[in-house]
Amino acid sequence: AEHGGYEIAAVADYFQDKVKEAAAKHKLGPKRAFTGLQCAEKMLAAGGLDAVAIISPPYFHPSQASVAVAAGLHVYLAKPVAVDVLGCNSIQASADQARRKQRVFLVDFQTRKNDLFIEAIRRVHAGAMGEICFGEATNHVDGPPRKAAPGTPEARLRNWLSDRALSGEIIVEQNIHVLDVMSWVMKEIPPLRCTGTGGLKVRLDVGDSWDHFALVYEYADNVGVTFSSRQFKGHGSPGGFLNRMFGTKGALSTAYGGEVLIRGGADTFYRGGSTSAIYKEGAIANIKTFHTQVLARDATNASVVPSVTSNLIAILGRTAARQRRTTTWEELIRSTERVEADLSGLHA
């Protein structure tokens, strides 16, 4: 709405209170506000839309994107794209269909639109750091706030960030930011395998999503990237969304909401700067890009493949940790396992 190039024509959410609040904000009548598990389908069936922004729990992304593309709409999709491999495949298929229909399909990653990240990683790809040797990615933050007391189907949906099936687990829903930067640095070439562990030991008040992970991603040429995450109180220990990659000539250091720079000699050093406003600036940039591409009928949809790759990398880590064994990329992409959410007790 702040962009100025859009007219908010309808809103949809499972919960009546959320829909009522959004409809009032955008001056929409009751016939343009939709509720229930099938709220997206109801909204699309009512017609009158050019595009849809899908900012729902990731479990619903594949089905909602599919019906939106089938209806001929442009799609603006929040990350992560899905919670399992089948869902990632569905998103890729929907994006391919959108391209054939000359419809825009954009996945919203804020880092991918940040000038400091773009320039730093451009320099890395140009050889500024030399040959990459190893790296580390960390995402250490406090847990998400509890939105409702557990015990009912509605509470589970309100607390979806802490629900493994609805969110895809913290490694897929939140940690994907640093895994996406890792993948970006590695030119979207997938890791060969992953080994690690994790569990639910501290944040026991709501949900079944694990609250920590510790993994090693192994890339070609013996390049290893360690990854760890926690989502509970750190008692003053430094945290954040951090990446470091070390090369033969220098080291890249990035922080989502912090500093981005390359350390090394005169030919390597890049001062970069602060990304303190990255979330809002990234959203503004992606919303602008989406609008520009829709008007230009630019359906190259370049954000989809990197976003699907990062999503699969996160699922690879979750699989290795949950199964307590090394899992290979080739094994993962053949997976037909479907993450199923218990939606019993919720109304359509």
Short mmCIF file of C-alpha atoms in Angstrom, two decimals, residues 98-246:
data_model
loop_
_atom_site.label_atom_id
_atom_site.label_comp_id
_atom_site.label_asym_id
_atom_site.label_seq_id
_atom_site.Cartn_x
_atom_site.Cartn_y
_atom_site.Cartn_z
CA ALA A 98 3.84 -18.70 -14.35
CA ARG A 99 6.69 -18.02 -16.76
CA ARG A 100 4.83 -19.77 -19.57
CA LYS A 101 1.78 -17.63 -18.79
CA GLN A 102 3.93 -14.48 -18.68
CA ARG A 103 3.18 -14.02 -14.99
CA VAL A 104 5.68 -12.79 -12.40
CA PHE A 105 6.63 -15.13 -9.54
CA LEU A 106 8.92 -13.49 -6.97
CA VAL A 107 10.30 -14.94 -3.71
CA ASP A 108 11.05 -12.34 -1.03
CA PHE A 109 14.58 -12.69 0.40
CA GLN A 110 15.74 -9.33 1.79
CA THR A 111 19.48 -10.08 1.60
CA ARG A 112 19.27 -10.71 -2.15
CA LYS A 113 18.21 -7.06 -2.66
CA ASN A 114 20.74 -5.47 -0.29
CA ASP A 115 23.47 -3.52 -2.10
CA LEU A 116 26.17 -4.40 0.45
CA PHE A 117 25.49 -8.14 0.22
CA ILE A 118 25.28 -7.92 -3.58
CA GLU A 119 28.62 -6.12 -3.92
CA ALA A 120 30.46 -8.25 -1.35
CA ILE A 121 29.37 -11.53 -2.93
CA ARG A 122 30.05 -10.16 -6.42
CA ARG A 123 33.64 -9.56 -5.30
CA VAL A 124 33.90 -13.04 -3.82
CA HIS A 125 32.68 -14.56 -7.09
CA ALA A 126 35.21 -12.40 -8.95
CA GLY A 127 38.02 -13.97 -6.91
CA ALA A 128 38.67 -11.26 -4.31
CA MET A 129 39.07 -13.85 -1.53
CA GLY A 130 40.91 -16.35 -3.67
CA GLU A 131 39.90 -19.97 -3.35
CA ILE A 132 37.24 -20.65 -0.70
CA CYS A 133 38.54 -22.95 2.03
CA PHE A 134 35.76 -23.23 4.60
CA GLY A 135 33.06 -21.24 6.33
CA GLU A 136 30.51 -20.98 9.10
CA ALA A 137 26.89 -19.90 9.33
CA THR A 138 25.13 -19.20 12.62
CA ASN A 139 21.64 -18.11 13.61
CA HIS A 140 21.39 -17.63 17.36
CA VAL A 141 18.30 -15.79 18.63
CA ASP A 142 15.72 -15.98 21.40
CA GLY A 143 12.57 -17.98 20.72
CA PRO A 144 9.47 -16.48 19.07
CA PRO A 145 6.76 -15.15 21.40
CA ARG A 146 3.92 -17.49 22.26
CA LYS A 147 0.75 -16.15 20.60
CA ALA A 148 -1.77 -18.38 22.40
CA ALA A 149 -1.89 -20.90 25.23
CA PRO A 150 -1.46 -24.40 23.72
CA GLY A 151 -4.22 -26.96 23.76
CA THR A 152 -6.52 -26.14 20.85
CA PRO A 153 -6.22 -26.45 17.05
CA GLU A 154 -6.55 -22.66 16.75
CA ALA A 155 -3.71 -22.13 19.23
CA ARG A 156 -1.50 -24.44 17.18
CA LEU A 157 -2.18 -22.32 14.10
CA ARG A 158 -1.52 -19.05 15.95
CA ASN A 159 1.75 -20.54 17.23
CA TRP A 160 2.73 -21.85 13.78
CA LEU A 161 6.31 -20.55 14.07
CA SER A 162 6.89 -23.18 16.76
CA ASP A 163 5.14 -25.99 14.87
CA ARG A 164 7.37 -28.33 12.85
CA ALA A 165 4.86 -29.15 10.11
CA LEU A 166 3.42 -25.67 9.65
CA SER A 167 6.78 -23.85 9.69
CA GLY A 168 9.13 -26.53 8.40
CA GLU A 169 11.17 -26.26 11.63
CA ILE A 170 13.37 -23.33 12.66
CA ILE A 171 16.10 -24.39 10.22
CA VAL A 172 13.70 -23.98 7.28
CA GLU A 173 11.62 -21.02 8.47
CA GLN A 174 14.21 -18.73 10.10
CA ASN A 175 17.70 -20.21 9.68
CA ILE A 176 17.21 -20.22 5.90
CA HIS A 177 18.44 -16.60 5.85
CA VAL A 178 22.03 -17.62 6.64
CA LEU A 179 21.81 -20.84 4.63
CA ASP A 180 20.71 -18.76 1.64
CA VAL A 181 23.80 -16.53 2.02
CA MET A 182 25.96 -19.67 2.24
CA SER A 183 24.38 -21.01 -0.94
CA TRP A 184 24.74 -17.62 -2.66
CA VAL A 185 28.46 -17.51 -1.89
CA MET A 186 28.81 -21.07 -3.22
CA LYS A 187 27.11 -19.99 -6.49
CA GLU A 188 23.99 -22.07 -5.76
CA ILE A 189 26.00 -25.26 -6.33
CA PRO A 190 24.46 -27.63 -3.74
CA PRO A 191 26.48 -29.31 -0.98
CA LEU A 192 27.35 -32.96 -1.46
CA ARG A 193 26.14 -34.07 1.95
CA CYS A 194 25.30 -32.97 5.47
CA THR A 195 25.85 -34.44 8.94
CA GLY A 196 24.62 -33.16 12.27
CA THR A 197 22.32 -33.19 15.23
CA GLY A 198 19.78 -31.08 17.08
CA GLY A 199 16.90 -31.31 19.47
CA LEU A 200 14.26 -29.72 21.66
CA LYS A 201 15.64 -29.17 25.16
CA VAL A 202 14.94 -25.61 26.31
CA ARG A 203 11.88 -24.08 24.63
CA LEU A 204 9.31 -26.54 25.95
CA ASP A 205 6.36 -24.18 26.48
CA VAL A 206 4.87 -24.46 22.98
CA GLY A 207 5.18 -26.48 19.78
CA ASP A 208 7.32 -29.38 18.60
CA SER A 209 9.88 -27.54 16.49
CA TRP A 210 13.45 -28.20 17.62
CA ASP A 211 15.17 -25.31 19.37
CA HIS A 212 18.75 -26.00 18.21
CA PHE A 213 20.79 -27.53 15.38
CA ALA A 214 24.51 -28.25 14.87
CA LEU A 215 25.54 -29.35 11.36
CA VAL A 216 28.36 -29.63 8.85
CA TYR A 217 27.62 -29.08 5.16
CA GLU A 218 30.26 -30.57 2.86
CA TYR A 219 30.80 -29.05 -0.57
CA ALA A 220 33.03 -30.20 -3.44
CA ASP A 221 36.82 -29.79 -3.11
CA ASN A 222 36.66 -30.48 0.65
CA VAL A 223 34.99 -27.17 1.48
CA GLY A 224 33.11 -27.56 4.74
CA VAL A 225 30.66 -25.06 6.24
CA THR A 226 29.65 -25.48 9.85
CA PHE A 227 26.16 -24.38 10.81
CA SER A 228 24.54 -23.90 14.21
CA SER A 229 21.35 -22.34 15.44
CA ARG A 230 19.53 -21.84 18.69
CA GLN A 231 16.13 -20.38 19.40
CA PHE A 232 16.07 -19.84 23.13
CA LYS A 233 17.60 -17.41 25.64
CA GLY A 234 21.35 -17.00 25.12
CA HIS A 235 22.08 -15.40 28.51
CA GLY A 236 24.05 -12.56 26.97
CA SER A 237 25.96 -14.65 24.44
CA PRO A 238 26.32 -12.82 21.09
CA GLY A 239 23.79 -13.88 18.49
CA GLY A 240 22.26 -12.86 15.20
CA PHE A 241 22.17 -13.99 11.56
CA LEU A 242 25.88 -14.36 10.76
CA ASN A 243 28.03 -15.79 7.96
CA ARG A 244 31.80 -16.05 7.62
CA MET A 245 33.62 -17.53 4.66
CA PHE A 246 37.40 -17.92 4.56
#
